[in-house]
PDB file of C-alpha atoms in Angstrom:
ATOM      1  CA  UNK A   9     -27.349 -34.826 -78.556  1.00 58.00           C
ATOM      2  CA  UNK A  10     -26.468 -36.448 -75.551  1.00 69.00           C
ATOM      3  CA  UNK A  11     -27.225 -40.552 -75.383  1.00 85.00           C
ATOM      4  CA  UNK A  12     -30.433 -41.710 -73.277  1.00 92.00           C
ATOM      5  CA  UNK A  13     -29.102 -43.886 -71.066  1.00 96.00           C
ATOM      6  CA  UNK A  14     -30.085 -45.737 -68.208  1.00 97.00           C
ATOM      7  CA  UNK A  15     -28.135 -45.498 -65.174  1.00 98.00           C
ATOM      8  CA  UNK A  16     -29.339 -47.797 -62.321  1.00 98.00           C
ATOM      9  CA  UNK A  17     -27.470 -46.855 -58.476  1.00 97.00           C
ATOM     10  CA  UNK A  18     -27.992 -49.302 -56.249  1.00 96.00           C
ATOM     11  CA  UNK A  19     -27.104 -49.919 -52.396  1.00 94.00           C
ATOM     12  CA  UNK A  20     -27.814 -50.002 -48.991  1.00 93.00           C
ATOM     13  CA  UNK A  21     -29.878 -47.329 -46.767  1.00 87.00           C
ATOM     14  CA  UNK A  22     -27.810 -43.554 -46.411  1.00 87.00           C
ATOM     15  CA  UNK A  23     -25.362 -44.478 -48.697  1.00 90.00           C
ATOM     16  CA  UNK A  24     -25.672 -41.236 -50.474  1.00 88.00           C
ATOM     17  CA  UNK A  25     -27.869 -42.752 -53.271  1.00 91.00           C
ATOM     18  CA  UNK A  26     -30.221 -40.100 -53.942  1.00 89.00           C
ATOM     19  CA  UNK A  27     -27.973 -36.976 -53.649  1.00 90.00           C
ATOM     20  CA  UNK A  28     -25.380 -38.461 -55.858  1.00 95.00           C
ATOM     21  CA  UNK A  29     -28.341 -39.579 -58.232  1.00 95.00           C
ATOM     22  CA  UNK A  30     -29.574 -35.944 -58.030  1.00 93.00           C
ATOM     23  CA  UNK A  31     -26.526 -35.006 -59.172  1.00 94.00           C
ATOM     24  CA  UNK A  32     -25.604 -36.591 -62.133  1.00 96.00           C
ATOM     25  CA  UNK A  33     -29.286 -36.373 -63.385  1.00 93.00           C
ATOM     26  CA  UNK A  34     -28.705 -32.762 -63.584  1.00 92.00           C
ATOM     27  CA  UNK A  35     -25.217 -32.597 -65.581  1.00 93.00           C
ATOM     28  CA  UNK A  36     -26.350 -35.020 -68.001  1.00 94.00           C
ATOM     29  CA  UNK A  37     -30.053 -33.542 -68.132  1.00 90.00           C
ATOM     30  CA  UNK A  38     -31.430 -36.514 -67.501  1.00 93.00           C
ATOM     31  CA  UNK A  39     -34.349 -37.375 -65.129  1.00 90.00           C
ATOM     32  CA  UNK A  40     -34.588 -38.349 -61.394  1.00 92.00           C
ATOM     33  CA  UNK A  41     -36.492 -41.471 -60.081  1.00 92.00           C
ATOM     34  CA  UNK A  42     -36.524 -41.800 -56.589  1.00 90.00           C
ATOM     35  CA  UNK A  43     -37.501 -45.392 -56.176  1.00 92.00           C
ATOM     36  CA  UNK A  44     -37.257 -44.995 -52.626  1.00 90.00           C
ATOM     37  CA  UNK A  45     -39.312 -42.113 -52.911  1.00 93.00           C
ATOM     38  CA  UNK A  46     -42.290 -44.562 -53.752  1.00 95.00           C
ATOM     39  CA  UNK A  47     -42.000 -47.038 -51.111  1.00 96.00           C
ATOM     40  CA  UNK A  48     -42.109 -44.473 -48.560  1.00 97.00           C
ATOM     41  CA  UNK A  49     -45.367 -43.136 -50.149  1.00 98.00           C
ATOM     42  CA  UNK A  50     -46.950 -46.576 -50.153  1.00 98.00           C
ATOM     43  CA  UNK A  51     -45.956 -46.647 -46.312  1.00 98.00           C
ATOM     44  CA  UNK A  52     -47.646 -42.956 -46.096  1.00 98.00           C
ATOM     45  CA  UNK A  53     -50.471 -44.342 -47.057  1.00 98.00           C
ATOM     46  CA  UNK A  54     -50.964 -47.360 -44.738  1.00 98.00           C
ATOM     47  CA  UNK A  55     -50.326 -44.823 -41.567  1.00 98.00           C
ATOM     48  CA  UNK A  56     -52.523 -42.137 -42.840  1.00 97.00           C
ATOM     49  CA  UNK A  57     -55.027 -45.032 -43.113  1.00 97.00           C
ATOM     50  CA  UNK A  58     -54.389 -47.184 -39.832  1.00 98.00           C
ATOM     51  CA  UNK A  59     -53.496 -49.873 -42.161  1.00 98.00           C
ATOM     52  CA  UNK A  60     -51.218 -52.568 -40.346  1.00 98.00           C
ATOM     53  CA  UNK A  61     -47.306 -52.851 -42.354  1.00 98.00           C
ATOM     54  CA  UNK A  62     -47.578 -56.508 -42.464  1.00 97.00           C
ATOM     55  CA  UNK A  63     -50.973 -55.852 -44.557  1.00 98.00           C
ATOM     56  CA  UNK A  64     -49.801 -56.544 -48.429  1.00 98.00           C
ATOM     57  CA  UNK A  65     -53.692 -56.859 -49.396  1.00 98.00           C
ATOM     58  CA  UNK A  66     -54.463 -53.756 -47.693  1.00 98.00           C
ATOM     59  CA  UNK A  67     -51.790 -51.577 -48.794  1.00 98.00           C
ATOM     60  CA  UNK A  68     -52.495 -52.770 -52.541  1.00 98.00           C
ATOM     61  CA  UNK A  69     -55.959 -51.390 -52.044  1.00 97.00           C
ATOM     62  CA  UNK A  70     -54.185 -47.918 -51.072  1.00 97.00           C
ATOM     63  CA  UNK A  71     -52.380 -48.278 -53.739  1.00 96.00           C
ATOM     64  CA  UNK A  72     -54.680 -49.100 -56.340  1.00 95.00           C
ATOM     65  CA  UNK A  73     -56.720 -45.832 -55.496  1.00 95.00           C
ATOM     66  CA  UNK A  74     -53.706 -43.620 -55.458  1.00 95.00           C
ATOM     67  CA  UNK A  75     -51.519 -42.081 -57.797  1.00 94.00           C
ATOM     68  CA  UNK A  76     -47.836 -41.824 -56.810  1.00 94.00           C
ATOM     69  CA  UNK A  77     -45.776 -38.935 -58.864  1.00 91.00           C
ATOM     70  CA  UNK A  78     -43.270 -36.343 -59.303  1.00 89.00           C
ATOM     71  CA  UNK A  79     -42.438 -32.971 -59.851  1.00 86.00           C
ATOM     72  CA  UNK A  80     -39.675 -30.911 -60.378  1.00 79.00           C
ATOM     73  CA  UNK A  81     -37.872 -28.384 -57.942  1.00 75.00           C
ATOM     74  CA  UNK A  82     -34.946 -27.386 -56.298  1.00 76.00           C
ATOM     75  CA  UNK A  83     -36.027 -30.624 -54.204  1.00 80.00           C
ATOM     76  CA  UNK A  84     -37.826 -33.192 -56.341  1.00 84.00           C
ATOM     77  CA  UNK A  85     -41.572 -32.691 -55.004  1.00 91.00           C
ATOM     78  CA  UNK A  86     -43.645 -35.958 -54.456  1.00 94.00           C
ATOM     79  CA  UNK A  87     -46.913 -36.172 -54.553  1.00 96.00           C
ATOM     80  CA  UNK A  88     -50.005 -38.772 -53.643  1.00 97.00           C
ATOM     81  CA  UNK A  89     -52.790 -37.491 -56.288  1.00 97.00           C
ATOM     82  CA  UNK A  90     -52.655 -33.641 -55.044  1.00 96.00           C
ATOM     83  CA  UNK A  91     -51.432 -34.194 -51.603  1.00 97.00           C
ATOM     84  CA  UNK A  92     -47.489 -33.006 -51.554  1.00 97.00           C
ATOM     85  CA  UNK A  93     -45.819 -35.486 -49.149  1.00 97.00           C
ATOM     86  CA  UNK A  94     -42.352 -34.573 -50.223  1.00 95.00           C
ATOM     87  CA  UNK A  95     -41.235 -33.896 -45.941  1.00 93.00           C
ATOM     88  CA  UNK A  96     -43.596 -36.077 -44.333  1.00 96.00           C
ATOM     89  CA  UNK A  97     -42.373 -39.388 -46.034  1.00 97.00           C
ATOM     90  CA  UNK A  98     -38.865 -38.806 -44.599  1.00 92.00           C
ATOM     91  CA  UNK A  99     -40.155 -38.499 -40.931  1.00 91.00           C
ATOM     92  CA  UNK A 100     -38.613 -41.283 -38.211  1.00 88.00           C
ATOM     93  CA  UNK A 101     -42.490 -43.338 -38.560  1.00 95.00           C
ATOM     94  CA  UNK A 102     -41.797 -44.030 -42.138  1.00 96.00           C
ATOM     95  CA  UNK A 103     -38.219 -44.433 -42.525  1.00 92.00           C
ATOM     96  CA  UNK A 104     -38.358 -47.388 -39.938  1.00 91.00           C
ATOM     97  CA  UNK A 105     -41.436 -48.828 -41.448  1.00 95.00           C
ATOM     98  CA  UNK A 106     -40.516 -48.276 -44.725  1.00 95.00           C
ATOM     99  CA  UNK A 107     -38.537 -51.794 -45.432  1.00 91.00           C
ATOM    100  CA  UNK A 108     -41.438 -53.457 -44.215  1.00 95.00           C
ATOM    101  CA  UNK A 109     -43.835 -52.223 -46.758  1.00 96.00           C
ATOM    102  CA  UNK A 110     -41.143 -52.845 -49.693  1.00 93.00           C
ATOM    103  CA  UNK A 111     -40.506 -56.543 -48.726  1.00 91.00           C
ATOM    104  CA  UNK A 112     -44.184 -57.489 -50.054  1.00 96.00           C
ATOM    105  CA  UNK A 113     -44.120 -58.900 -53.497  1.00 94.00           C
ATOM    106  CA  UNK A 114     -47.750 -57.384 -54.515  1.00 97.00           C
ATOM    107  CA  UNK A 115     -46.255 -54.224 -53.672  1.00 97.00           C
ATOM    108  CA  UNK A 116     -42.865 -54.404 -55.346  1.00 94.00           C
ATOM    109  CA  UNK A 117     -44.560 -55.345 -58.642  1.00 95.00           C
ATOM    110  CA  UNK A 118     -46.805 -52.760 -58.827  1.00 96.00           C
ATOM    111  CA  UNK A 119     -44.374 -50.381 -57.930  1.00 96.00           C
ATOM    112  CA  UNK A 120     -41.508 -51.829 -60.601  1.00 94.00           C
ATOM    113  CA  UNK A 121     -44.124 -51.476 -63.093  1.00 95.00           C
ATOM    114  CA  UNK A 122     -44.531 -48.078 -62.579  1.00 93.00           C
ATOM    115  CA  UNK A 123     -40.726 -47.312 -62.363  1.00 94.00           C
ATOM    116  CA  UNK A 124     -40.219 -49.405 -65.639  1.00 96.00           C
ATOM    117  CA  UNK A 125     -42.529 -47.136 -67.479  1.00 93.00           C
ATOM    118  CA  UNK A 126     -40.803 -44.115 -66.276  1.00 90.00           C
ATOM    119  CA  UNK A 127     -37.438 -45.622 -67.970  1.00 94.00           C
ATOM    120  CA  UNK A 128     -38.928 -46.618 -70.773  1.00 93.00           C
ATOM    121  CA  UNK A 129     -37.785 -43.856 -73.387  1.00 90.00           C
ATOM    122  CA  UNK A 130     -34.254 -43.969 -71.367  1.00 93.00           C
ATOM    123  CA  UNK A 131     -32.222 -40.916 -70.291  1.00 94.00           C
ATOM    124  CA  UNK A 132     -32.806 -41.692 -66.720  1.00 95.00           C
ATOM    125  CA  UNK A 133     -30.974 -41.692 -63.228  1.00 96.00           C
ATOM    126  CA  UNK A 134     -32.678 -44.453 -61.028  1.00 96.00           C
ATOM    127  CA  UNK A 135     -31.932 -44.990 -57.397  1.00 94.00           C
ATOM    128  CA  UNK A 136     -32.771 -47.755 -55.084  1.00 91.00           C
ATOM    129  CA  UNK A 137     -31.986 -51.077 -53.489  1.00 90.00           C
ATOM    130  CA  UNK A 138     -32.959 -53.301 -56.398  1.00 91.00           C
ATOM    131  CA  UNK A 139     -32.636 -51.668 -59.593  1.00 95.00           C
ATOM    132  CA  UNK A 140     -29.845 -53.218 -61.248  1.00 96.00           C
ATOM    133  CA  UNK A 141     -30.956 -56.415 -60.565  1.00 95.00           C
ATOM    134  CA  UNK A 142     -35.108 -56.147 -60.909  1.00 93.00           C
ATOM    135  CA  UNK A 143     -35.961 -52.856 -62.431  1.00 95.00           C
ATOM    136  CA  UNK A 144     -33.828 -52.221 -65.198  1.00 97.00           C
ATOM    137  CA  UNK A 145     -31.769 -54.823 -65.509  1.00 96.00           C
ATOM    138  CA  UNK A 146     -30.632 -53.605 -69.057  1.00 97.00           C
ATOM    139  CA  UNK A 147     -29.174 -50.181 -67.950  1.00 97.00           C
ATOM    140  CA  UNK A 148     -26.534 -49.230 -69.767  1.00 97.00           C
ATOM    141  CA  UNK A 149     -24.365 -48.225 -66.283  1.00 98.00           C
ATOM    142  CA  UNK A 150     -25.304 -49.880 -63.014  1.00 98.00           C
ATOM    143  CA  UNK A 151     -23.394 -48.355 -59.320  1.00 98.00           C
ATOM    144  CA  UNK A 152     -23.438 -50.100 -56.218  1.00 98.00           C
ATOM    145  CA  UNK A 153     -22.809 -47.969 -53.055  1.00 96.00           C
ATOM    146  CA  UNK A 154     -21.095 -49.175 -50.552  1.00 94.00           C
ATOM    147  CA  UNK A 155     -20.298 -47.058 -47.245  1.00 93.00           C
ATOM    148  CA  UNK A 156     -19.540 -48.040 -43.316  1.00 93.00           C
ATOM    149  CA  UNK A 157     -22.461 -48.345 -41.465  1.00 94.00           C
ATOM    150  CA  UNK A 158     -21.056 -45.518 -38.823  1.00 93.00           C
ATOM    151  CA  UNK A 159     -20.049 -43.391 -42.121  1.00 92.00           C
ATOM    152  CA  UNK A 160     -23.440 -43.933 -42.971  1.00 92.00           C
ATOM    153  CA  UNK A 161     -25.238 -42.842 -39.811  1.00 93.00           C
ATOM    154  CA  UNK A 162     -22.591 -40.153 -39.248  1.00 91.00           C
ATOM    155  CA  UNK A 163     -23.954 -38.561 -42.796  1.00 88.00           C
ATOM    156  CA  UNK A 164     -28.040 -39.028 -42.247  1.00 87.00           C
ATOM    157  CA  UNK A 165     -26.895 -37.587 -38.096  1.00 89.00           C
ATOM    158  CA  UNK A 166     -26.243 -34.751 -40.182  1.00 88.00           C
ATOM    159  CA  UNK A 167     -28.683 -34.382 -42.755  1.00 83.00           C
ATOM    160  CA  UNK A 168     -30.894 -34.922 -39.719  1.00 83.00           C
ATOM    161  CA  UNK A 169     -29.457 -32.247 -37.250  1.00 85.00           C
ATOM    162  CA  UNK A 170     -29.335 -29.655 -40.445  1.00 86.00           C
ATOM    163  CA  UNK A 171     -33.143 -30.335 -41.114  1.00 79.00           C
ATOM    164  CA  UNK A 172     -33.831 -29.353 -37.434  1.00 83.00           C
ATOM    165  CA  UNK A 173     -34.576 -32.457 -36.415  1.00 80.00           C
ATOM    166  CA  UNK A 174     -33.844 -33.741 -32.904  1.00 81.00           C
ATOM    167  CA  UNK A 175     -31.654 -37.375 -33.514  1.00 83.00           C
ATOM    168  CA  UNK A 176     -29.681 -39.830 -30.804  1.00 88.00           C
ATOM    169  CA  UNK A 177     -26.719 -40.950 -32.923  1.00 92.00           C
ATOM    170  CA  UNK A 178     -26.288 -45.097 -31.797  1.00 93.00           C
ATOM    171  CA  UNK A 179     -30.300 -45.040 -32.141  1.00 92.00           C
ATOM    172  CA  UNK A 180     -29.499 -43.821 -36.243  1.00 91.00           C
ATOM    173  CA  UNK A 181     -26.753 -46.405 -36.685  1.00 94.00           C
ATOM    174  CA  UNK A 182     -28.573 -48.784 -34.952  1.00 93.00           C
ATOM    175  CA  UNK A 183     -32.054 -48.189 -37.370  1.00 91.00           C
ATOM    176  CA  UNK A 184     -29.651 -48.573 -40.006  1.00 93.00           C
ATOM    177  CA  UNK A 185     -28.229 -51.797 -39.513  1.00 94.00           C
ATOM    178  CA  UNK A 186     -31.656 -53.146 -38.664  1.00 92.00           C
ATOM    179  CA  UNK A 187     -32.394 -51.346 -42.211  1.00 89.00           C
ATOM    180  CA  UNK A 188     -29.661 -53.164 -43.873  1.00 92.00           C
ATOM    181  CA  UNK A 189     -30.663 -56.872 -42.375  1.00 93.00           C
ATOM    182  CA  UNK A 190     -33.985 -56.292 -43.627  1.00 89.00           C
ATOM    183  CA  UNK A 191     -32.985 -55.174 -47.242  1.00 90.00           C
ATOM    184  CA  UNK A 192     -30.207 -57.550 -47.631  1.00 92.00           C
ATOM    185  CA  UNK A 193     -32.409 -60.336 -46.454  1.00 93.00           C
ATOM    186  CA  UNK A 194     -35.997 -59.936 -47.807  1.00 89.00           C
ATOM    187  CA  UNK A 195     -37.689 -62.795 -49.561  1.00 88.00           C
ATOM    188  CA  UNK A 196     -38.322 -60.753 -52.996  1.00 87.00           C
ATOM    189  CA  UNK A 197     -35.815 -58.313 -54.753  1.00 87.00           C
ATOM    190  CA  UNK A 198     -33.151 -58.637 -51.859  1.00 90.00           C
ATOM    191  CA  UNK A 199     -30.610 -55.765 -51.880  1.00 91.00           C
ATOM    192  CA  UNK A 200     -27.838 -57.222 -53.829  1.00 92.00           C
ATOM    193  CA  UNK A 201     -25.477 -56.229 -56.476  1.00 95.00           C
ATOM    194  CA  UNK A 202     -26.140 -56.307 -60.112  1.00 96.00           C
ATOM    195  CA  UNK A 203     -23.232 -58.825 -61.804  1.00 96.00           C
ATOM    196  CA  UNK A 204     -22.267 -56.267 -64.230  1.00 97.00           C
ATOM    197  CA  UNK A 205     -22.932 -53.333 -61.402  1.00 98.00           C
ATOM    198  CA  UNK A 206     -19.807 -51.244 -60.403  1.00 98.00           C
ATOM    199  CA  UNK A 207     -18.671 -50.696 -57.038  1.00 97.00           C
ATOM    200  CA  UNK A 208     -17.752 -47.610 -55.710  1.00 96.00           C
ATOM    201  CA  UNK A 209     -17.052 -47.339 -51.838  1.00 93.00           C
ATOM    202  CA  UNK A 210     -17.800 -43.616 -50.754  1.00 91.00           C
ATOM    203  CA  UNK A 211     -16.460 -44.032 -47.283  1.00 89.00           C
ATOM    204  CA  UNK A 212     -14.192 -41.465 -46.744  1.00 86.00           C
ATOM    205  CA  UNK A 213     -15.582 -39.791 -50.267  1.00 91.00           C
ATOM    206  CA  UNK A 214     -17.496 -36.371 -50.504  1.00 90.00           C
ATOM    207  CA  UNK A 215     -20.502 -36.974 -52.549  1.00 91.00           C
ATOM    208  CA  UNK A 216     -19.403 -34.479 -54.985  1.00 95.00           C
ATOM    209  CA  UNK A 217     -15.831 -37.250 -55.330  1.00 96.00           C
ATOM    210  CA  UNK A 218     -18.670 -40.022 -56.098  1.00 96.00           C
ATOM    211  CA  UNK A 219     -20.618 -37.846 -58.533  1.00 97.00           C
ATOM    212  CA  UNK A 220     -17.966 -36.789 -60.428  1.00 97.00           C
ATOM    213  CA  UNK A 221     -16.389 -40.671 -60.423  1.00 97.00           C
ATOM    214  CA  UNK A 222     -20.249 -41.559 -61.293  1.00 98.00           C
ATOM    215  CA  UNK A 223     -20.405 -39.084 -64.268  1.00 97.00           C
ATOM    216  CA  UNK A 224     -16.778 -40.176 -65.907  1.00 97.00           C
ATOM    217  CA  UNK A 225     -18.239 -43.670 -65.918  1.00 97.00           C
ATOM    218  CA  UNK A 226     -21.752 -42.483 -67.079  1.00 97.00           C
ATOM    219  CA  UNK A 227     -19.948 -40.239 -70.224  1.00 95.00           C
ATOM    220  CA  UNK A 228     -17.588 -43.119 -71.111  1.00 95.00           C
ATOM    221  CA  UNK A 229     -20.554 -45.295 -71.282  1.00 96.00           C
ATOM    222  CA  UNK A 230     -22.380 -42.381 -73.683  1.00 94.00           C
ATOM    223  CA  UNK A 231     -19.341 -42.588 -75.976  1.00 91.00           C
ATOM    224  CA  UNK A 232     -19.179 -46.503 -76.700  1.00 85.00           C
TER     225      UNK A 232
END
């Protein structure tokens, strides 16, 4: 029987967190937490609503009257009590509002909470910008992605174009270094590596290289 771990994968926006994450979740059977997945929810919310960003107390209300959760699939479903907002949390509104939301405190505790209870029994794969460091800060393996900004935007260009959606390359590399000031520079659970976190640069990397350099690490750290 295979060790419940925690791994924790941290790092900046496109890095290839959440693919990579997918990934290794699968060969080790373990399960998928999109942290990111949540904050982008919690921004849902306030625009379905016509709640200002800047609004912690509002967006706490939302919050508080809302369950945030997950299902399995060939793509990880997510869902807001019965609504399935799995496509329209990735859409250019939310992904450049989406910082915003996370740098309230309110917020970021009530969503930590959450993601701590999800990890509580272990054999998890968590993804995010903060996880090593204010999430699970006891996880057995903690990865910190690193990747050039234009390697960055050059993948989500991509991901973008093969999803059908119409994208302006410098306007993607520049939302992502705007991304990356914000996350890096936030008041409360700043983007920053764990201590005992890893670092593996993927530039120049496929993401099946990372996963695979991910899952010698993660089965070395089974074995101990």
């Amino acid at each position: 029987m295979t060790k419940k771990i925690c791994i924790a994968i941290d790092g900046p926006a496109a890095a290839g967190k959440s693919t990579v994450a997918k990934i290794v979740a699968s060969k080790l059977q373990f399960i998928y937490i999109d942290t990111g997945a949540m904050y982008r929810a919690a921004t849902y919310l306030a625009f379905q609503a016509g709640v200002s960003y800047e609004d912690e107390a509002g967006i706490m209300k939302l919050l508080q009257t809302k369950t945030i959760r997950f299902e399995p699939g060939d793509i990880q479903q997510v869902f807001i009590d019965d609504e399935n907002v799995t496509n329209v949390i990735r859409t250019d509104e939310i992904t450049n509002h989406v910082s915003v939301v996370s740098a309230h405190l309110l917020v970021r505790e009530a969503l930590q909470k959450k993601q701590q209870a999800f990890a509580s029994a272990g054999g998890v794969v968590m993804d995010g910008r903060d996880i090593g460091t204010a999430v699970l800060p006891n996880a057995e393996l903690k990865i910190f992605l690193l990747a050039s900004v234009k390697e960055r935007a050059e993948r989500r260009y991509k991901e973008n174009k093969a999803k059908g959606y119409d994208v302006d390359f410098e306007q993607l590399q520049k939302e992502i270094e705007d991304r990356d000031h914000l996350d890096y520079t936030r008041k409360h659970s700043p983007l920053k590596k764990a201590d005992d976190a890893i670092t593996v640069d993927t530039t120049s990397m496929s993401i099946q290289e990372v996963a695979t350099k991910i899952l010698d690490l993660a089965n070395q750290t089974i074995e101990q």
